[in-house]
Short mmCIF file of C-alpha atoms in Angstrom, two decimals:
data_model
loop_
_atom_site.label_atom_id
_atom_site.label_comp_id
_atom_site.label_asym_id
_atom_site.label_seq_id
_atom_site.Cartn_x
_atom_site.Cartn_y
_atom_site.Cartn_z
CA MET A 1 -17.48 23.13 12.53
CA ILE A 2 -16.63 23.65 9.18
CA ALA A 3 -20.03 23.73 8.34
CA GLY A 4 -20.90 26.35 11.10
CA LYS A 5 -17.54 28.55 10.99
CA GLU A 6 -18.01 28.92 6.91
CA ALA A 7 -21.90 29.78 7.40
CA HIS A 8 -20.70 32.38 9.96
CA ALA A 9 -18.16 33.74 7.57
CA VAL A 10 -20.62 34.50 4.66
CA GLY A 11 -23.35 36.02 7.18
CA CYS A 12 -25.80 32.55 7.80
CA ASN A 13 -27.59 33.00 11.16
CA TRP A 14 -29.90 29.81 10.81
CA SER A 15 -28.97 26.42 9.31
CA PHE A 16 -32.01 23.80 8.12
CA ALA A 17 -29.75 21.21 9.64
CA PRO A 18 -28.94 18.85 11.59
CA ILE A 19 -31.21 16.35 9.45
CA VAL A 20 -32.36 13.69 12.05
CA ASP A 21 -33.80 11.26 9.35
CA ILE A 22 -33.52 7.55 10.11
CA ASP A 23 -32.57 5.90 6.78
CA TYR A 24 -34.76 2.97 7.13
CA ASN A 25 -36.18 1.64 3.18
CA PHE A 26 -32.29 1.75 1.56
CA LEU A 27 -34.64 3.18 -1.73
CA ASN A 28 -35.25 6.54 -0.38
CA PRO A 29 -34.14 8.43 -2.72
CA ILE A 30 -34.20 11.50 0.15
CA THR A 31 -32.32 10.19 3.23
CA ASN A 32 -29.39 8.07 1.88
CA ILE A 33 -26.62 10.17 2.45
CA ARG A 34 -28.01 12.96 3.76
CA THR A 35 -28.73 11.67 7.22
CA TYR A 36 -26.22 9.75 9.90
CA GLY A 37 -27.56 6.06 9.03
CA SER A 38 -29.84 3.44 10.34
CA ASN A 39 -29.04 3.74 13.62
CA GLN A 40 -31.31 6.23 16.41
CA GLU A 41 -28.65 6.16 18.92
CA THR A 42 -25.74 6.70 16.12
CA ILE A 43 -28.00 10.06 14.41
CA ILE A 44 -28.28 11.33 18.15
CA LYS A 45 -24.72 11.09 18.73
CA PHE A 46 -23.54 12.90 15.51
CA ALA A 47 -26.61 15.71 15.44
CA ASP A 48 -25.44 16.59 18.80
CA CYS A 49 -22.47 17.38 17.56
CA GLN A 50 -23.17 19.21 14.49
CA ILE A 51 -25.75 21.16 17.15
CA GLU A 52 -22.79 22.37 19.59
CA ALA A 53 -20.84 23.33 16.75
CA LEU A 54 -23.20 25.21 15.10
CA LYS A 55 -24.51 27.22 18.09
CA GLU A 56 -20.69 27.79 18.42
CA ASN A 57 -20.28 29.36 15.55
CA HIS A 58 -23.56 31.51 16.03
CA ILE A 59 -26.12 29.58 14.12
CA LEU A 60 -29.14 28.95 14.68
CA PRO A 61 -29.85 24.84 14.24
CA CYS A 62 -32.66 22.81 12.38
CA ILE A 63 -33.83 19.66 13.05
CA LYS A 64 -35.66 18.07 10.06
CA HIS A 65 -37.85 16.56 8.71
CA PHE A 66 -40.55 16.34 11.17
CA PRO A 67 -41.93 13.49 11.89
CA GLY A 68 -39.44 11.88 10.21
CA ASP A 69 -38.33 11.16 5.87
CA GLY A 70 -36.85 7.86 5.57
CA VAL A 71 -39.80 5.05 5.52
CA ASP A 72 -40.88 5.75 2.57
CA MET A 73 -39.11 5.49 -0.93
CA ARG A 74 -41.12 7.93 -2.44
CA ASP A 75 -39.94 11.40 -2.60
CA GLN A 76 -41.70 14.13 -0.61
CA HIS A 77 -40.81 16.63 -3.25
CA LEU A 78 -43.38 14.59 -5.92
CA LEU A 79 -45.70 14.00 -3.54
CA SER A 80 -46.89 13.63 0.23
CA SER A 81 -44.91 10.91 1.37
CA VAL A 82 -45.94 8.48 4.39
CA ASN A 83 -44.08 7.28 7.34
CA ASP A 84 -45.98 4.53 7.89
CA LEU A 85 -44.85 3.15 11.34
CA THR A 86 -47.15 2.56 13.75
CA VAL A 87 -47.70 4.47 16.83
CA ASP A 88 -45.48 2.26 18.99
CA LYS A 89 -42.39 2.10 16.45
CA TRP A 90 -42.17 5.55 15.74
CA ASN A 91 -42.24 5.90 19.70
CA ASN A 92 -39.86 4.13 19.75
CA SER A 93 -37.63 5.26 16.58
CA TYR A 94 -38.59 8.98 15.60
CA GLY A 95 -40.18 9.66 18.51
CA LYS A 96 -36.92 9.26 20.97
CA ILE A 97 -34.94 11.55 18.06
CA TYR A 98 -36.90 14.76 18.30
CA GLN A 99 -37.68 13.99 21.80
CA HIS A 100 -34.35 14.30 23.05
CA PHE A 101 -33.51 17.33 21.27
CA ILE A 102 -36.50 19.06 22.24
CA ASN A 103 -35.62 18.10 25.86
CA ASN A 104 -32.04 19.59 25.20
CA GLY A 105 -33.69 22.97 23.85
CA ILE A 106 -33.26 22.37 20.15
CA GLY A 107 -34.71 26.46 19.44
CA SER A 108 -36.31 25.00 15.40
CA ILE A 109 -38.16 22.48 13.91
CA MET A 110 -38.68 21.91 10.08
CA VAL A 111 -42.00 19.83 9.34
CA GLY A 112 -41.88 17.87 6.22
CA HIS A 113 -44.93 16.67 3.87
CA ILE A 114 -44.92 13.37 5.03
CA LEU A 115 -47.84 11.80 6.51
CA LEU A 116 -48.21 9.74 9.62
CA PRO A 117 -51.10 7.79 9.78
CA HIS A 118 -51.33 5.67 12.46
CA HIS A 119 -50.65 8.63 15.16
CA ILE A 120 -53.58 10.57 13.21
CA LYS A 121 -55.83 7.62 13.44
CA GLU A 122 -54.33 7.37 17.52
CA ILE A 123 -54.91 11.07 18.08
CA ASN A 124 -58.42 11.56 15.67
CA PRO A 125 -60.34 8.22 15.34
CA GLU A 126 -63.47 9.89 13.40
CA CYS A 127 -60.91 11.45 10.59
CA ASN A 128 -61.58 9.30 7.44
CA GLU A 129 -58.08 8.16 5.81
CA GLU A 130 -58.92 10.75 2.55
CA ASP A 131 -59.08 13.47 4.88
CA TYR A 132 -55.42 12.72 5.92
CA MET A 133 -53.22 15.90 5.98
CA PRO A 134 -49.18 15.70 5.72
CA ALA A 135 -47.71 16.73 8.62
CA SER A 136 -47.12 20.14 7.55
CA LEU A 137 -50.86 20.91 7.30
CA SER A 138 -52.00 18.62 10.35
CA LYS A 139 -53.15 19.99 13.38
CA GLU A 140 -53.16 16.51 15.38
CA ILE A 141 -49.20 16.26 14.13
CA LEU A 142 -48.52 19.74 14.29
CA THR A 143 -49.80 20.98 17.69
CA VAL A 144 -51.03 17.56 19.27
CA LEU A 145 -47.82 15.48 19.15
CA LEU A 146 -45.62 18.03 18.66
CA ARG A 147 -46.51 21.03 21.03
CA ASN A 148 -48.59 18.75 23.61
CA LYS A 149 -46.85 15.64 23.39
CA LEU A 150 -43.21 16.04 22.55
CA GLY A 151 -43.69 19.56 24.59
CA PHE A 152 -41.71 21.59 21.47
CA ASN A 153 -42.28 25.33 22.09
CA GLY A 154 -39.91 26.52 19.69
CA LEU A 155 -40.10 27.96 16.17
CA VAL A 156 -41.89 25.19 13.87
CA VAL A 157 -41.08 25.96 9.94
CA THR A 158 -42.87 24.05 7.44
CA ASP A 159 -40.04 22.43 4.72
CA ALA A 160 -40.00 24.20 1.31
CA THR A 161 -44.09 25.22 0.28
CA ALA A 162 -43.18 24.57 -3.24
CA MET A 163 -42.86 21.07 -2.74
CA ILE A 164 -45.18 19.07 -4.48
CA GLY A 165 -45.93 17.24 -1.34
CA PHE A 166 -47.55 19.97 0.29
CA ASN A 167 -49.43 21.34 -2.94
CA VAL A 168 -51.03 18.56 -3.36
CA ALA A 169 -52.72 18.27 -0.54
CA MET A 170 -54.81 20.71 -0.62
CA SER A 171 -55.74 23.98 -2.97
CA ARG A 172 -52.70 26.60 -2.14
CA SER A 173 -54.97 29.82 -1.52
CA LYS A 174 -56.28 27.17 1.91
CA ALA A 175 -53.15 25.24 2.30
CA LEU A 176 -50.99 28.57 3.28
CA PRO A 177 -53.14 30.02 5.77
CA LEU A 178 -53.71 26.42 7.78
CA CYS A 179 -50.35 25.40 7.76
CA ILE A 180 -50.01 28.55 9.98
CA GLU A 181 -53.63 27.38 12.26
CA ARG A 182 -52.55 24.51 12.57
CA GLY A 183 -48.97 24.83 14.24
CA CYS A 184 -46.63 26.08 11.97
CA ASP A 185 -44.79 29.23 12.29
CA MET A 186 -43.14 29.86 9.34
CA ILE A 187 -43.68 29.31 5.44
CA LEU A 188 -40.50 28.25 3.46
CA PHE A 189 -40.23 29.22 0.31
CA ASN A 190 -43.12 30.67 -1.90
CA LYS A 191 -44.76 30.21 -5.81
CA ASN A 192 -45.64 33.43 -6.18
CA ILE A 193 -44.63 35.82 -3.56
CA ASP A 194 -47.91 38.20 -4.14
CA GLU A 195 -50.70 35.93 -5.11
CA ASP A 196 -49.20 34.20 -1.59
CA TYR A 197 -49.24 37.08 0.00
CA MET A 198 -53.03 37.59 -0.61
CA PHE A 199 -53.37 33.85 0.48
CA ILE A 200 -52.77 34.49 3.51
CA LYS A 201 -54.85 37.94 3.70
CA ASN A 202 -57.80 36.20 2.43
CA GLY A 203 -57.44 33.55 5.27
CA LEU A 204 -57.02 35.92 7.81
CA LYS A 205 -60.52 37.30 6.67
CA GLU A 206 -62.18 34.08 5.88
CA GLY A 207 -61.32 32.59 9.02
CA PHE A 208 -58.56 29.76 8.32
CA LEU A 209 -56.45 31.44 10.11
CA SER A 210 -56.85 33.56 13.19
CA GLN A 211 -55.16 36.61 14.50
CA LYS A 212 -54.43 34.55 17.73
CA ARG A 213 -52.34 31.74 16.11
CA LEU A 214 -50.77 34.49 13.57
CA ASP A 215 -50.17 36.61 16.46
CA GLU A 216 -48.29 33.38 18.09
CA ALA A 217 -46.46 32.79 15.13
CA VAL A 218 -45.05 35.94 14.79
CA LEU A 219 -44.38 35.95 18.14
CA ARG A 220 -42.28 33.23 18.22
CA ILE A 221 -40.18 34.29 15.22
CA ILE A 222 -39.25 37.02 17.25
CA GLY A 223 -38.48 35.33 19.99
CA THR A 224 -36.16 32.90 18.64
CA LYS A 225 -34.21 35.74 16.52
CA MET A 226 -34.08 37.83 20.03
CA ALA A 227 -32.78 34.65 21.84
CA ASN A 228 -30.15 33.97 19.22
CA GLY A 229 -28.68 37.57 19.09
CA LEU A 230 -29.77 38.37 15.48
CA PHE A 231 -30.42 42.02 16.49
CA ASP A 232 -27.24 42.35 17.67
CA HIS A 233 -25.54 43.21 14.74
CA SER A 234 -22.25 41.07 15.15
CA GLU A 235 -19.45 41.19 13.03
CA VAL A 236 -18.19 38.52 10.60
CA GLU A 237 -15.19 37.73 10.08
CA GLU A 238 -13.46 37.64 6.54
CA SER A 239 -14.92 34.85 3.96
CA GLU A 240 -12.08 34.49 2.12
CA LYS A 241 -9.97 33.67 5.13
CA ILE A 242 -12.34 31.26 6.26
CA VAL A 243 -14.29 29.42 3.54
CA GLY A 244 -12.32 26.62 1.71
CA CYS A 245 -9.02 27.16 3.42
CA ILE A 246 -6.97 24.69 4.40
CA GLU A 247 -7.92 24.33 7.86
CA HIS A 248 -10.88 22.82 6.50
CA GLN A 249 -9.43 21.16 3.41
CA SER A 250 -7.12 19.21 5.70
CA LEU A 251 -10.09 18.07 7.93
CA ALA A 252 -11.89 17.34 4.95
CA LYS A 253 -9.29 15.00 3.73
CA GLU A 254 -9.15 13.40 7.55
CA CYS A 255 -13.30 12.73 7.24
CA ALA A 256 -12.53 10.82 4.15
CA LYS A 257 -9.44 8.66 5.69
CA GLN A 258 -12.05 7.31 8.48
CA ALA A 259 -15.29 7.28 6.18
CA ILE A 260 -14.35 5.45 2.68
CA THR A 261 -15.21 2.20 3.57
CA LEU A 262 -14.30 -0.90 2.09
CA VAL A 263 -17.42 -3.03 1.77
CA LYS A 264 -16.49 -6.19 -0.34
CA GLU A 265 -12.81 -7.33 -1.64
CA GLN A 266 -11.67 -9.97 -4.35
CA LYS A 267 -8.65 -11.41 -3.35
CA GLY A 268 -5.57 -10.33 -5.37
CA VAL A 269 -7.25 -6.84 -7.05
CA LEU A 270 -6.21 -4.61 -4.59
CA PRO A 271 -3.56 -2.69 -4.22
CA LEU A 272 -3.41 -1.39 -7.88
CA THR A 273 0.31 -1.39 -9.45
CA SER A 274 1.11 0.57 -12.85
CA ASP A 275 2.66 -3.17 -12.99
CA LYS A 276 -0.10 -5.38 -12.50
CA TYR A 277 -2.81 -3.30 -14.59
CA LYS A 278 -1.23 -1.59 -17.37
CA LYS A 279 -4.48 -0.43 -19.10
CA ILE A 280 -7.53 0.75 -16.52
CA ARG A 281 -11.36 1.42 -18.25
CA ILE A 282 -13.29 3.62 -16.19
CA TYR A 283 -17.27 3.65 -16.35
CA ASN A 284 -18.37 7.31 -15.57
CA LEU A 285 -21.65 6.47 -13.96
CA THR A 286 -24.41 9.46 -13.47
CA ASP A 287 -27.22 11.38 -14.33
CA GLN A 288 -27.54 11.60 -17.99
CA ASP A 289 -28.98 15.57 -17.65
CA ASN A 290 -26.63 17.09 -14.96
CA GLY A 291 -24.75 18.44 -17.51
CA GLY A 292 -21.80 15.77 -17.30
CA PHE A 293 -20.09 13.58 -14.27
CA LYS A 294 -18.42 16.29 -12.07
CA GLU A 295 -20.50 18.29 -10.04
CA GLU A 296 -19.84 21.87 -9.04
CA GLY A 297 -17.11 22.43 -7.15
CA THR A 298 -15.09 19.17 -7.65
CA GLN A 299 -11.91 20.16 -10.02
CA LEU A 300 -10.02 16.58 -9.66
CA SER A 301 -11.52 13.48 -11.15
CA LEU A 302 -10.63 9.85 -10.51
CA THR A 303 -8.93 9.12 -13.87
CA ASN A 304 -6.43 12.56 -13.93
CA LEU A 305 -5.38 11.09 -10.41
CA LEU A 306 -4.66 7.64 -11.48
CA GLN A 307 -3.06 8.97 -14.66
CA LYS A 308 -0.23 11.34 -12.55
CA GLU A 309 -0.04 8.12 -10.65
CA GLY A 310 1.49 6.48 -14.09
CA PHE A 311 -1.75 4.74 -14.94
CA ASN A 312 -2.66 4.32 -18.60
CA VAL A 313 -5.99 4.84 -17.71
CA TYR A 314 -8.95 6.11 -19.72
CA GLU A 315 -12.73 6.69 -19.69
CA PHE A 316 -15.78 4.79 -21.50
CA ASP A 317 -17.69 6.84 -23.22
CA THR A 318 -20.88 6.45 -23.80
CA LYS A 319 -21.93 9.17 -26.20
CA ARG A 320 -19.28 7.86 -28.97
CA LEU A 321 -20.18 4.02 -27.98
CA ASP A 322 -17.54 1.48 -30.32
CA PHE A 323 -20.67 -0.62 -31.96
CA GLN A 324 -18.42 -3.48 -33.14
CA GLU A 325 -17.37 -4.27 -28.88
CA VAL A 326 -21.25 -3.58 -28.16
CA PHE A 327 -22.79 -6.25 -30.73
CA GLU A 328 -20.04 -8.11 -31.90
CA GLY A 329 -17.06 -7.63 -28.89
CA GLY A 330 -15.80 -10.98 -26.50
CA ILE A 331 -13.83 -11.18 -23.43
CA LYS A 332 -10.30 -11.06 -25.90
CA ASP A 333 -11.38 -7.97 -27.31
CA ILE A 334 -11.88 -6.56 -24.04
CA LYS A 335 -8.83 -7.79 -22.67
CA GLU A 336 -6.87 -6.58 -24.84
CA LYS A 337 -8.33 -3.26 -23.88
CA CYS A 338 -7.68 -3.17 -20.50
CA ASP A 339 -6.55 -5.25 -17.63
CA LEU A 340 -8.75 -3.51 -14.66
CA VAL A 341 -12.32 -1.76 -15.09
CA ILE A 342 -13.49 1.26 -12.66
CA TYR A 343 -16.99 1.60 -12.10
CA VAL A 344 -17.16 5.38 -10.30
CA ALA A 345 -21.26 6.22 -9.43
CA ASN A 346 -21.91 9.29 -8.63
CA TYR A 347 -25.79 8.93 -8.14
CA ASP A 348 -25.97 12.15 -5.43
CA THR A 349 -29.70 11.77 -3.22
CA ALA A 350 -31.12 14.61 -5.18
CA SER A 351 -35.05 16.04 -4.97
CA ASN A 352 -37.09 15.47 -7.59
CA GLN A 353 -35.68 12.31 -8.46
CA THR A 354 -37.94 8.69 -8.27
CA THR A 355 -34.69 6.87 -7.48
CA ARG A 356 -31.11 6.54 -6.66
CA ARG A 357 -30.66 3.57 -8.69
CA VAL A 358 -27.71 2.38 -11.45
CA GLU A 359 -28.77 3.18 -14.78
CA TRP A 360 -27.48 1.83 -17.62
CA ILE A 361 -27.25 2.65 -21.11
CA LYS A 362 -30.13 1.03 -22.79
CA LEU A 363 -28.93 0.13 -25.86
CA MET A 364 -27.83 -3.71 -25.08
CA ALA A 365 -27.01 -2.26 -21.29
CA ALA A 366 -23.44 -1.48 -23.04
CA ASN A 367 -21.81 -0.21 -20.11
CA ALA A 368 -23.07 -2.88 -17.59
CA PRO A 369 -20.26 -5.49 -16.23
CA TRP A 370 -21.26 -8.50 -18.33
CA PHE A 371 -16.66 -9.05 -18.72
CA MET A 372 -16.28 -9.26 -14.51
CA GLN A 373 -15.82 -12.89 -14.44
CA ASP A 374 -12.77 -12.08 -16.64
CA VAL A 375 -11.34 -8.97 -15.81
CA PRO A 376 -10.87 -7.74 -12.37
CA THR A 377 -13.56 -5.04 -11.81
CA ILE A 378 -14.00 -2.36 -9.35
CA PHE A 379 -17.35 -0.87 -7.85
CA VAL A 380 -16.45 2.91 -6.31
CA SER A 381 -19.87 4.78 -5.37
CA LEU A 382 -18.94 8.03 -4.50
CA ALA A 383 -22.59 8.85 -2.97
CA ASN A 384 -25.24 6.37 -2.75
CA PRO A 385 -23.92 3.60 -0.35
CA TYR A 386 -26.24 1.02 -1.47
CA HIS A 387 -25.57 0.12 -4.86
CA LEU A 388 -24.65 -3.45 -4.04
CA PHE A 389 -28.41 -4.13 -4.66
CA ASP A 390 -27.43 -3.37 -8.66
CA VAL A 391 -24.27 -4.56 -9.05
CA PRO A 392 -24.67 -7.86 -6.16
CA MET A 393 -22.07 -9.96 -8.57
CA ILE A 394 -18.62 -7.35 -8.25
CA LYS A 395 -16.75 -8.56 -5.43
CA THR A 396 -14.75 -5.34 -5.13
CA TYR A 397 -17.01 -2.24 -3.75
CA ILE A 398 -15.83 0.38 -2.10
CA ASN A 399 -18.56 3.44 -0.65
CA CYS A 400 -17.08 6.90 -0.16
CA TYR A 401 -20.05 8.59 0.80
CA THR A 402 -19.32 12.43 -0.65
CA ASN A 403 -18.00 13.64 -4.11
CA ASN A 404 -15.07 16.47 -3.36
CA ASP A 405 -11.49 16.22 -4.19
CA GLN A 406 -10.19 15.43 -0.91
CA THR A 407 -12.54 12.31 -0.89
CA LEU A 408 -10.90 11.21 -4.25
CA GLN A 409 -7.37 12.21 -3.39
CA VAL A 410 -7.92 9.84 -0.41
CA LEU A 411 -9.29 6.78 -2.45
CA VAL A 412 -6.57 6.90 -4.65
CA ASP A 413 -4.26 6.46 -1.70
CA LYS A 414 -6.53 3.63 -0.38
CA LEU A 415 -7.10 1.70 -3.78
CA LEU A 416 -2.36 1.65 -4.30
CA GLY A 417 -2.33 1.04 -0.58
CA LYS A 418 -0.84 4.05 0.55
CA GLU A 419 -3.83 4.43 3.59
CA LYS A 420 -5.69 1.63 4.46
CA PHE A 421 -9.33 1.31 4.45
CA VAL A 422 -10.64 2.05 8.14
CA GLY A 423 -14.42 3.07 7.32
CA LYS A 424 -17.33 1.43 8.72
CA SER A 425 -20.90 1.23 7.20
CA PRO A 426 -23.55 3.51 9.13
CA VAL A 427 -26.24 1.44 7.34
CA ASP A 428 -26.93 -2.02 5.82
CA VAL A 429 -24.99 -1.82 2.67
CA TYR A 430 -26.67 -5.21 1.49
CA CYS A 431 -30.21 -3.89 1.48
CA GLY A 432 -31.18 -6.79 3.51
CA ARG A 433 -30.26 -9.46 0.69
CA TRP A 434 -28.25 -12.46 0.74
CA ASP A 435 -26.91 -12.31 -2.92
CA THR A 436 -25.18 -8.99 -2.28
CA LYS A 437 -22.75 -10.68 0.38
CA ARG A 438 -21.54 -13.07 -1.97
#
């Protein structure tokens, strides 16, 4: 609802959402916190609500990434990734999800640069494996599966054609006209726009793209715009009264109250009190090259919020390491410096990242929790819910799913015992392992 209202307020009319991928593989760096979890019924339920809210605010939804991301551990931004589910498994998972939304009249679908080899083999047994194309360039997937078998007659848009997963499949001069010929209606983004226009024109002249298919694509684009009133020039509300308004901030805070999940808890660590923990050390874990810990739009920090509650809090400075502590420090030394340690991980899901794993300082893993058996230690993930894979030994672990001011405020209330932890995990946070549950 908030996304729809704020998008409409700033003049948007099309949303590349909801994401209806299934978070099958916890090592997948893309689906992670971008989809609604690992359960297809949950995904359908929440995506239905998002679609309804977008439509109520005059925003055209676009579900993605057909034929389904989340199986491969690799990123289609960097290569043509693979959904290697068998035909039956795909039909009973991703297939059911897409069939549901197609039956309910979804108007647009984004197609990913994702291979679906078992379907290609079934549809076209004569096709050699080296000739398999990602869905955005595959006639078998676009025309036979999506159009004919699933019955989708709406607008098909490619995922960004600047992505490597699209460009390595074939020469861009052929890929652009062929993605239209094989079933896409619209191309998302360009590399060199003048060159890309030339590739389409040349493709039409050389027979890679037929006039009939081009006309069909243009007709679908115009029809989609007309069906959604994009030629009506309806006025939008004043954005400053809508974007970031108090009502939306309150709703975001309520979402955080319901979502934040206490996955594991060591007896006696929570709730935090200034009497029990005189000094708290915080380790901020994030990408080293993103300009710092706080994401754009986030004004608060856990450090400042806890300080306002009367705690003596300081952050471990990775740029000014205490070499005596790194090479000679022991349990007594760290106990003199802090009574509690909190790790705050903010490895948000991001394009062009091969992994969303915890990364320690290379020098002696100086910021790793070697002391956790002797100093109470809490691990908080603001994004990726799967960090237990890298810190199974930590006994108090919390997932927040997103990093914003409202989430941080609610997190502090829950740490202090002012709010109960009520969130339930939408995925297997234990990553299918026994050691993460201990």
